[in-house]
PDB file of C-alpha atoms in Angstrom:
ATOM      1  CA  MET J 281      57.257  63.387-210.238  1.00 44.00           C
ATOM      2  CA  THR J 282      56.736  62.962-214.008  1.00 60.00           C
ATOM      3  CA  ASP J 283      56.813  59.136-214.420  1.00 66.00           C
ATOM      4  CA  LEU J 284      53.265  57.785-215.363  1.00 65.00           C
ATOM      5  CA  TYR J 285      54.143  54.046-214.071  1.00 70.00           C
ATOM      6  CA  THR J 286      53.930  55.548-210.225  1.00 71.00           C
ATOM      7  CA  ARG J 287      50.357  56.828-211.466  1.00 74.00           C
ATOM      8  CA  ILE J 288      49.487  53.852-213.118  1.00 76.00           C
ATOM      9  CA  ARG J 289      46.067  53.690-211.546  1.00 77.00           C
ATOM     10  CA  ASP J 290      45.093  57.020-213.106  1.00 76.00           C
ATOM     11  CA  GLN J 291      45.880  56.783-216.445  1.00 79.00           C
ATOM     12  CA  PRO J 292      43.007  56.487-219.204  1.00 82.00           C
ATOM     13  CA  ARG J 293      42.579  53.392-220.709  1.00 83.00           C
ATOM     14  CA  ASP J 294      43.920  54.810-224.020  1.00 83.00           C
ATOM     15  CA  ALA J 295      47.145  55.083-222.762  1.00 80.00           C
ATOM     16  CA  LEU J 296      47.128  51.857-221.050  1.00 82.00           C
ATOM     17  CA  ASP J 297      46.266  50.326-224.042  1.00 86.00           C
ATOM     18  CA  THR J 298      49.583  51.652-226.012  1.00 83.00           C
ATOM     19  CA  ILE J 299      51.739  51.083-222.720  1.00 83.00           C
ATOM     20  CA  ALA J 300      50.151  47.001-223.042  1.00 86.00           C
ATOM     21  CA  LYS J 301      50.838  46.843-226.635  1.00 88.00           C
ATOM     22  CA  SER J 302      54.680  48.585-226.331  1.00 84.00           C
ATOM     23  CA  LEU J 303      55.124  45.434-223.488  1.00 88.00           C
ATOM     24  CA  ASN J 304      54.131  43.023-225.571  1.00 90.00           C
ATOM     25  CA  VAL J 305      56.453  44.175-228.633  1.00 87.00           C
ATOM     26  CA  ARG J 306      59.281  45.065-225.949  1.00 86.00           C
ATOM     27  CA  ALA J 307      58.597  40.582-224.726  1.00 90.00           C
ATOM     28  CA  SER J 308      58.406  39.212-228.778  1.00 91.00           C
ATOM     29  CA  GLU J 309      62.115  41.060-229.868  1.00 91.00           C
ATOM     30  CA  PRO J 310      64.284  38.440-230.072  1.00 92.00           C
ATOM     31  CA  ALA J 311      66.879  40.405-228.430  1.00 92.00           C
ATOM     32  CA  MET J 312      65.134  40.607-225.756  1.00 93.00           C
ATOM     33  CA  GLN J 313      63.442  37.360-225.596  1.00 95.00           C
ATOM     34  CA  THR J 314      67.443  36.387-225.764  1.00 95.00           C
ATOM     35  CA  ILE J 315      68.312  38.422-222.557  1.00 96.00           C
ATOM     36  CA  CYS J 316      65.422  37.244-220.591  1.00 96.00           C
ATOM     37  CA  ALA J 317      66.139  33.678-221.478  1.00 96.00           C
ATOM     38  CA  ARG J 318      69.845  34.277-220.323  1.00 96.00           C
ATOM     39  CA  TYR J 319      68.514  35.687-216.791  1.00 97.00           C
ATOM     40  CA  MET J 320      65.876  33.710-216.347  1.00 97.00           C
ATOM     41  CA  ALA J 321      67.821  29.811-217.101  1.00 94.00           C
ATOM     42  CA  GLN J 322      69.827  31.144-213.997  1.00 93.00           C
ATOM     43  CA  ILE J 323      66.869  30.615-211.488  1.00 96.00           C
ATOM     44  CA  ALA J 324      66.744  27.332-209.650  1.00 94.00           C
ATOM     45  CA  LEU J 325      63.555  26.620-207.904  1.00 95.00           C
ATOM     46  CA  PRO J 326      62.713  23.780-206.241  1.00 93.00           C
ATOM     47  CA  ALA J 327      60.086  21.369-207.034  1.00 93.00           C
ATOM     48  CA  GLY J 328      56.756  22.601-206.364  1.00 95.00           C
ATOM     49  CA  ALA J 329      58.200  26.475-206.567  1.00 97.00           C
ATOM     50  CA  ARG J 330      55.934  29.657-205.973  1.00 98.00           C
ATOM     51  CA  VAL J 331      56.790  32.794-207.527  1.00 98.00           C
ATOM     52  CA  LEU J 332      55.390  36.342-206.790  1.00 98.00           C
ATOM     53  CA  GLU J 333      56.031  38.546-210.090  1.00 98.00           C
ATOM     54  CA  ILE J 334      56.110  42.017-209.391  1.00 98.00           C
ATOM     55  CA  GLY J 335      54.274  44.952-211.806  1.00 96.00           C
ATOM     56  CA  CYS J 336      53.486  42.178-213.883  1.00 96.00           C
ATOM     57  CA  GLY J 337      51.338  44.669-215.961  1.00 93.00           C
ATOM     58  CA  ASN J 338      49.370  42.487-219.232  1.00 96.00           C
ATOM     59  CA  GLY J 339      51.165  39.254-218.674  1.00 96.00           C
ATOM     60  CA  ALA J 340      53.704  39.748-221.155  1.00 95.00           C
ATOM     61  CA  THR J 341      56.871  39.146-219.289  1.00 96.00           C
ATOM     62  CA  THR J 342      54.412  36.341-217.611  1.00 97.00           C
ATOM     63  CA  LYS J 343      54.648  34.433-220.571  1.00 96.00           C
ATOM     64  CA  LEU J 344      58.833  34.899-220.525  1.00 96.00           C
ATOM     65  CA  ILE J 345      58.580  33.472-216.570  1.00 97.00           C
ATOM     66  CA  MET J 346      56.693  30.475-217.600  1.00 97.00           C
ATOM     67  CA  GLN J 347      58.903  29.482-220.121  1.00 95.00           C
ATOM     68  CA  HIS J 348      62.056  29.544-218.368  1.00 96.00           C
ATOM     69  CA  VAL J 349      61.413  29.392-214.754  1.00 96.00           C
ATOM     70  CA  ARG J 350      58.563  27.210-214.659  1.00 95.00           C
ATOM     71  CA  PRO J 351      56.795  27.658-211.022  1.00 96.00           C
ATOM     72  CA  ALA J 352      54.530  25.597-209.984  1.00 96.00           C
ATOM     73  CA  GLN J 353      52.728  28.109-209.099  1.00 98.00           C
ATOM     74  CA  LEU J 354      52.682  32.323-210.097  1.00 98.00           C
ATOM     75  CA  VAL J 355      51.499  35.541-208.666  1.00 98.00           C
ATOM     76  CA  GLY J 356      51.155  38.049-210.133  1.00 98.00           C
ATOM     77  CA  ILE J 357      50.331  41.773-209.389  1.00 98.00           C
ATOM     78  CA  ASP J 358      50.014  44.927-210.564  1.00 96.00           C
ATOM     79  CA  PRO J 359      48.505  48.411-209.954  1.00 94.00           C
ATOM     80  CA  SER J 360      46.739  48.542-212.555  1.00 93.00           C
ATOM     81  CA  CYS J 361      43.447  46.665-212.736  1.00 92.00           C
ATOM     82  CA  VAL J 362      43.011  46.827-216.745  1.00 93.00           C
ATOM     83  CA  PHE J 363      46.239  45.594-216.620  1.00 95.00           C
ATOM     84  CA  ILE J 364      44.941  42.548-214.201  1.00 96.00           C
ATOM     85  CA  ASP J 365      41.889  41.926-216.482  1.00 95.00           C
ATOM     86  CA  MET J 366      44.090  41.754-219.405  1.00 94.00           C
ATOM     87  CA  ALA J 367      47.161  39.191-217.479  1.00 97.00           C
ATOM     88  CA  GLY J 368      44.383  37.523-216.294  1.00 96.00           C
ATOM     89  CA  GLU J 369      42.854  37.392-219.942  1.00 95.00           C
ATOM     90  CA  THR J 370      45.478  35.619-221.784  1.00 95.00           C
ATOM     91  CA  PHE J 371      46.533  32.834-218.381  1.00 97.00           C
ATOM     92  CA  ALA J 372      42.510  32.101-217.931  1.00 95.00           C
ATOM     93  CA  ASP J 373      44.203  28.585-218.952  1.00 93.00           C
ATOM     94  CA  GLU J 374      46.239  28.184-216.955  1.00 93.00           C
ATOM     95  CA  PRO J 375      45.197  27.283-213.282  1.00 92.00           C
ATOM     96  CA  GLY J 376      49.076  27.819-211.451  1.00 96.00           C
ATOM     97  CA  VAL J 377      49.061  30.941-212.788  1.00 98.00           C
ATOM     98  CA  SER J 378      46.818  34.119-210.945  1.00 97.00           C
ATOM     99  CA  PHE J 379      46.730  38.037-210.400  1.00 98.00           C
ATOM    100  CA  ALA J 380      45.830  39.972-207.907  1.00 97.00           C
ATOM    101  CA  ILE J 381      45.571  44.509-207.177  1.00 96.00           C
ATOM    102  CA  GLY J 382      48.777  45.011-205.712  1.00 96.00           C
ATOM    103  CA  ASP J 383      52.190  47.091-205.597  1.00 94.00           C
ATOM    104  CA  ALA J 384      55.592  47.028-205.022  1.00 96.00           C
ATOM    105  CA  ALA J 385      55.490  48.322-201.202  1.00 96.00           C
ATOM    106  CA  ALA J 386      51.587  46.314-200.625  1.00 97.00           C
ATOM    107  CA  THR J 387      51.658  42.990-202.306  1.00 97.00           C
ATOM    108  CA  GLY J 388      48.691  41.951-200.190  1.00 97.00           C
ATOM    109  CA  GLN J 389      50.516  38.569-200.305  1.00 97.00           C
ATOM    110  CA  ALA J 390      50.950  36.372-197.273  1.00 97.00           C
ATOM    111  CA  ASP J 391      54.410  36.523-194.867  1.00 97.00           C
ATOM    112  CA  ALA J 392      57.254  33.758-196.236  1.00 97.00           C
ATOM    113  CA  PHE J 393      55.370  32.047-198.119  1.00 97.00           C
ATOM    114  CA  PHE J 394      57.400  32.648-202.192  1.00 98.00           C
ATOM    115  CA  ASP J 395      60.349  31.251-203.276  1.00 98.00           C
ATOM    116  CA  LEU J 396      61.187  33.801-205.581  1.00 98.00           C
ATOM    117  CA  VAL J 397      60.351  37.126-205.710  1.00 98.00           C
ATOM    118  CA  ILE J 398      60.550  38.520-209.537  1.00 98.00           C
ATOM    119  CA  ALA J 399      60.167  42.262-211.043  1.00 98.00           C
ATOM    120  CA  HIS J 400      60.922  43.161-214.719  1.00 97.00           C
ATOM    121  CA  THR J 401      61.453  46.571-214.965  1.00 95.00           C
ATOM    122  CA  VAL J 402      60.127  47.763-212.010  1.00 96.00           C
ATOM    123  CA  TYR J 403      62.645  49.111-210.191  1.00 97.00           C
ATOM    124  CA  SER J 404      63.306  52.224-211.946  1.00 94.00           C
ATOM    125  CA  HIS J 405      59.714  53.504-211.742  1.00 92.00           C
ATOM    126  CA  LEU J 406      59.337  52.828-208.078  1.00 94.00           C
ATOM    127  CA  VAL J 407      59.385  55.618-205.326  1.00 93.00           C
ATOM    128  CA  ASP J 408      59.933  54.198-202.367  1.00 95.00           C
ATOM    129  CA  PRO J 409      62.822  51.146-203.548  1.00 97.00           C
ATOM    130  CA  GLU J 410      63.694  50.528-199.678  1.00 98.00           C
ATOM    131  CA  GLY J 411      59.401  49.505-199.078  1.00 98.00           C
ATOM    132  CA  ALA J 412      59.453  47.523-202.346  1.00 98.00           C
ATOM    133  CA  LEU J 413      62.526  45.483-201.021  1.00 98.00           C
ATOM    134  CA  ALA J 414      61.388  44.888-197.326  1.00 98.00           C
ATOM    135  CA  GLU J 415      58.352  44.202-198.581  1.00 98.00           C
ATOM    136  CA  ALA J 416      59.619  41.230-200.817  1.00 98.00           C
ATOM    137  CA  ARG J 417      61.707  39.972-197.546  1.00 98.00           C
ATOM    138  CA  ARG J 418      59.006  39.576-195.921  1.00 98.00           C
ATOM    139  CA  VAL J 419      57.302  37.469-198.650  1.00 98.00           C
ATOM    140  CA  LEU J 420      59.606  35.299-199.208  1.00 98.00           C
ATOM    141  CA  ARG J 421      60.504  32.181-197.652  1.00 97.00           C
ATOM    142  CA  PRO J 422      63.802  31.966-195.481  1.00 96.00           C
ATOM    143  CA  GLY J 423      66.511  31.254-198.171  1.00 95.00           C
ATOM    144  CA  GLY J 424      63.845  32.414-201.173  1.00 97.00           C
ATOM    145  CA  GLN J 425      65.163  34.461-204.085  1.00 98.00           C
ATOM    146  CA  LEU J 426      65.370  37.940-205.430  1.00 98.00           C
ATOM    147  CA  VAL J 427      65.564  37.950-208.661  1.00 98.00           C
ATOM    148  CA  ILE J 428      65.364  42.304-210.030  1.00 98.00           C
ATOM    149  CA  PHE J 429      65.989  43.183-213.542  1.00 98.00           C
ATOM    150  CA  ASP J 430      65.699  46.494-215.193  1.00 97.00           C
ATOM    151  CA  GLY J 431      67.758  49.177-217.046  1.00 96.00           C
ATOM    152  CA  ASP J 432      70.716  51.514-216.353  1.00 96.00           C
ATOM    153  CA  PHE J 433      68.659  53.840-218.694  1.00 93.00           C
ATOM    154  CA  ALA J 434      70.979  56.941-217.870  1.00 92.00           C
ATOM    155  CA  THR J 435      72.649  54.924-220.722  1.00 96.00           C
ATOM    156  CA  ILE J 436      70.180  54.998-223.272  1.00 96.00           C
ATOM    157  CA  THR J 437      71.387  56.304-226.318  1.00 97.00           C
ATOM    158  CA  VAL J 438      70.087  57.055-229.911  1.00 98.00           C
ATOM    159  CA  ALA J 439      72.647  59.521-230.900  1.00 98.00           C
ATOM    160  CA  LEU J 440      74.829  59.158-233.712  1.00 98.00           C
ATOM    161  CA  PHE J 441      77.469  62.541-233.384  1.00 98.00           C
ATOM    162  CA  ASP J 442      77.779  64.220-230.689  1.00 97.00           C
ATOM    163  CA  GLY J 443      74.782  66.844-230.714  1.00 96.00           C
ATOM    164  CA  ASP J 444      72.599  64.858-232.159  1.00 98.00           C
ATOM    165  CA  PRO J 445      69.053  65.798-232.106  1.00 96.00           C
ATOM    166  CA  LEU J 446      67.860  62.724-231.783  1.00 97.00           C
ATOM    167  CA  GLN J 447      69.123  62.340-228.104  1.00 97.00           C
ATOM    168  CA  SER J 448      66.590  64.835-226.693  1.00 95.00           C
ATOM    169  CA  ALA J 449      63.913  62.623-227.612  1.00 96.00           C
ATOM    170  CA  VAL J 450      65.532  60.111-224.649  1.00 96.00           C
ATOM    171  CA  GLY J 451      65.370  63.487-222.766  1.00 93.00           C
ATOM    172  CA  ALA J 452      61.934  63.313-222.855  1.00 93.00           C
ATOM    173  CA  VAL J 453      61.221  59.712-222.322  1.00 92.00           C
ATOM    174  CA  MET J 454      63.757  59.792-218.815  1.00 91.00           C
ATOM    175  CA  ARG J 455      61.891  62.809-217.695  1.00 89.00           C
ATOM    176  CA  HIS J 456      58.248  60.953-218.413  1.00 88.00           C
ATOM    177  CA  MET J 457      58.830  57.378-218.098  1.00 86.00           C
ATOM    178  CA  MET J 458      61.205  56.620-215.808  1.00 88.00           C
ATOM    179  CA  HIS J 459      61.714  57.753-211.655  1.00 89.00           C
ATOM    180  CA  ALA J 460      64.922  56.298-211.475  1.00 92.00           C
ATOM    181  CA  PRO J 461      66.806  55.723-214.354  1.00 93.00           C
ATOM    182  CA  TYR J 462      69.992  55.488-211.579  1.00 95.00           C
ATOM    183  CA  ILE J 463      68.191  52.582-209.614  1.00 96.00           C
ATOM    184  CA  MET J 464      70.404  49.538-210.807  1.00 97.00           C
ATOM    185  CA  ARG J 465      73.782  51.693-209.635  1.00 97.00           C
ATOM    186  CA  ARG J 466      72.532  52.031-205.828  1.00 97.00           C
ATOM    187  CA  LEU J 467      70.645  48.536-205.492  1.00 97.00           C
ATOM    188  CA  PRO J 468      73.241  46.022-205.088  1.00 98.00           C
ATOM    189  CA  ALA J 469      74.190  48.198-201.333  1.00 98.00           C
ATOM    190  CA  LEU J 470      70.155  48.873-200.961  1.00 98.00           C
ATOM    191  CA  VAL J 471      69.591  45.143-201.213  1.00 98.00           C
ATOM    192  CA  THR J 472      72.708  44.509-198.664  1.00 97.00           C
ATOM    193  CA  ALA J 473      70.811  46.725-196.519  1.00 97.00           C
ATOM    194  CA  ALA J 474      67.577  45.260-196.363  1.00 97.00           C
ATOM    195  CA  GLY J 475      68.847  41.905-195.231  1.00 95.00           C
ATOM    196  CA  PHE J 476      69.844  40.218-198.882  1.00 97.00           C
ATOM    197  CA  SER J 477      72.794  38.254-199.885  1.00 97.00           C
ATOM    198  CA  VAL J 478      73.759  39.315-203.348  1.00 98.00           C
ATOM    199  CA  GLN J 479      74.339  36.245-205.532  1.00 97.00           C
ATOM    200  CA  SER J 480      74.956  38.171-208.666  1.00 97.00           C
ATOM    201  CA  VAL J 481      74.432  41.228-210.652  1.00 97.00           C
ATOM    202  CA  GLU J 482      74.654  40.891-214.701  1.00 97.00           C
ATOM    203  CA  PRO J 483      75.012  42.958-218.006  1.00 97.00           C
ATOM    204  CA  HIS J 484      72.962  42.374-221.325  1.00 97.00           C
ATOM    205  CA  GLY J 485      73.614  44.801-223.752  1.00 96.00           C
ATOM    206  CA  TYR J 486      70.735  45.400-225.406  1.00 96.00           C
ATOM    207  CA  VAL J 487      70.769  47.078-229.404  1.00 96.00           C
ATOM    208  CA  GLN J 488      68.676  47.581-232.244  1.00 95.00           C
ATOM    209  CA  THR J 489      69.310  48.614-235.630  1.00 95.00           C
ATOM    210  CA  THR J 490      67.370  47.601-238.466  1.00 91.00           C
ATOM    211  CA  SER J 491      63.872  46.421-236.120  1.00 90.00           C
ATOM    212  CA  PRO J 492      64.193  49.210-232.904  1.00 94.00           C
ATOM    213  CA  ASP J 493      60.248  48.243-232.750  1.00 91.00           C
ATOM    214  CA  PHE J 494      60.204  49.112-228.846  1.00 91.00           C
ATOM    215  CA  LEU J 495      62.711  51.663-229.033  1.00 94.00           C
ATOM    216  CA  LEU J 496      60.622  53.658-231.524  1.00 94.00           C
ATOM    217  CA  THR J 497      57.333  53.177-229.023  1.00 91.00           C
ATOM    218  CA  LEU J 498      59.757  54.528-226.167  1.00 92.00           C
ATOM    219  CA  LEU J 499      60.726  57.386-228.002  1.00 95.00           C
ATOM    220  CA  SER J 500      57.010  58.319-229.036  1.00 93.00           C
ATOM    221  CA  ARG J 501      55.796  57.780-226.133  1.00 89.00           C
ATOM    222  CA  GLY J 502      58.587  59.888-223.922  1.00 92.00           C
ATOM    223  CA  THR J 503      57.864  62.953-226.804  1.00 95.00           C
ATOM    224  CA  SER J 504      54.034  62.841-226.637  1.00 92.00           C
ATOM    225  CA  ALA J 505      54.620  62.616-222.798  1.00 89.00           C
ATOM    226  CA  ALA J 506      56.632  65.736-223.004  1.00 93.00           C
ATOM    227  CA  ALA J 507      53.684  67.559-225.078  1.00 94.00           C
ATOM    228  CA  HIS J 508      51.360  67.363-223.066  1.00 90.00           C
ATOM    229  CA  ALA J 509      53.150  68.238-220.540  1.00 90.00           C
ATOM    230  CA  GLY J 510      53.654  71.425-222.494  1.00 94.00           C
ATOM    231  CA  GLU J 511      57.331  71.179-222.983  1.00 94.00           C
ATOM    232  CA  ILE J 512      57.315  70.784-226.432  1.00 95.00           C
ATOM    233  CA  GLY J 513      55.273  71.600-230.018  1.00 97.00           C
ATOM    234  CA  GLN J 514      53.263  68.181-232.123  1.00 96.00           C
ATOM    235  CA  GLU J 515      55.347  69.533-235.040  1.00 97.00           C
ATOM    236  CA  LEU J 516      58.356  68.451-232.373  1.00 97.00           C
ATOM    237  CA  VAL J 517      57.754  65.243-231.627  1.00 97.00           C
ATOM    238  CA  ASP J 518      56.338  64.653-235.121  1.00 97.00           C
ATOM    239  CA  GLY J 519      60.063  65.561-236.326  1.00 97.00           C
ATOM    240  CA  PHE J 520      61.570  63.436-234.088  1.00 97.00           C
ATOM    241  CA  ALA J 521      59.710  60.305-235.386  1.00 96.00           C
ATOM    242  CA  GLN J 522      59.665  61.540-238.453  1.00 97.00           C
ATOM    243  CA  GLU J 523      63.788  61.403-238.089  1.00 98.00           C
ATOM    244  CA  ALA J 524      63.836  58.145-236.099  1.00 97.00           C
ATOM    245  CA  ARG J 525      62.024  56.244-238.998  1.00 96.00           C
ATOM    246  CA  ARG J 526      64.046  57.933-241.784  1.00 97.00           C
ATOM    247  CA  ARG J 527      67.779  56.574-239.922  1.00 97.00           C
ATOM    248  CA  VAL J 528      65.409  52.573-239.700  1.00 97.00           C
ATOM    249  CA  ALA J 529      64.605  53.428-243.257  1.00 97.00           C
ATOM    250  CA  ASN J 530      67.876  54.330-244.503  1.00 97.00           C
ATOM    251  CA  GLY J 531      70.022  51.443-242.045  1.00 97.00           C
ATOM    252  CA  THR J 532      71.783  54.395-240.018  1.00 98.00           C
ATOM    253  CA  PHE J 533      69.488  54.229-236.712  1.00 98.00           C
ATOM    254  CA  TYR J 534      71.150  53.226-233.618  1.00 98.00           C
ATOM    255  CA  GLY J 535      70.215  52.582-230.157  1.00 97.00           C
ATOM    256  CA  ALA J 536      71.221  50.856-226.964  1.00 97.00           C
ATOM    257  CA  ILE J 537      70.155  50.409-223.421  1.00 96.00           C
ATOM    258  CA  LEU J 538      72.606  48.417-220.903  1.00 97.00           C
ATOM    259  CA  PHE J 539      70.416  46.302-218.473  1.00 97.00           C
ATOM    260  CA  LEU J 540      71.184  44.408-215.470  1.00 98.00           C
ATOM    261  CA  SER J 541      70.298  41.697-213.602  1.00 98.00           C
ATOM    262  CA  LEU J 542      70.398  41.400-209.913  1.00 98.00           C
ATOM    263  CA  ALA J 543      70.151  38.207-207.907  1.00 98.00           C
ATOM    264  CA  ALA J 544      70.507  37.450-204.284  1.00 98.00           C
ATOM    265  CA  ARG J 545      68.972  35.622-201.465  1.00 97.00           C
ATOM    266  CA  LYS J 546      66.982  36.013-197.868  1.00 95.00           C
ATOM    267  CA  ASP J 547      69.192  35.873-195.521  1.00 81.00           C
ATOM    268  CA  GLY J 548      68.157  35.168-191.741  1.00 66.00           C
ATOM    269  CA  ARG J 549      64.550  33.932-191.172  1.00 57.00           C
TER     270      ARG J 549
END
């Protein structure tokens, strides 16, 4: 198990600062903002709705949820106390938003309390998705909604041709940044087995060419983690970064990921 997100509580402050910066970059990219606006705009909530955000991180996605979903109350949980502090500082002036330590399979929240549980790029990092789904069902009121957005990360590509060496950097990302890169392919069956009715599964293409800031940070973090694990040397890490920047500079960079959003409702009581 190499996905650093599965060990987020143990990460040093400099690593968490790097992750937080990457989360901010991703949330601010026009392409990701468009995707979030599209899938979040389809979420219809009753007046006074309560939302639980799983894996809120530093609050970067929380801003988008508040902008597009507009719940009366939002509670964000994350295993990292550092991220919880960051998010709390960001929303210090918003009384309807609060944050607490917790994880997807043990939220620490009350039974049948929320109208919506939302998890944005969380399930690809979970060791126990079945436990997370059972916990989501527990905290949702009858008829409450579950919305999961994540990447089909097995589709990540930066290759321009067969055998492109830069694609090897994606392999490092997959080994060190994604515990479950195929989870979105399995999720409809898992959600149904957990007692939900799947309402929709929507694809969202993400392509970056001229301003691939998030993809560059993802490649950098993945290759750096590979170097830290002793898989490759720093020279190769630097070489991957140099080649990626060269392609951006000359207009040949291409990076793409297929994201998916799944919406479901809690069945029964």
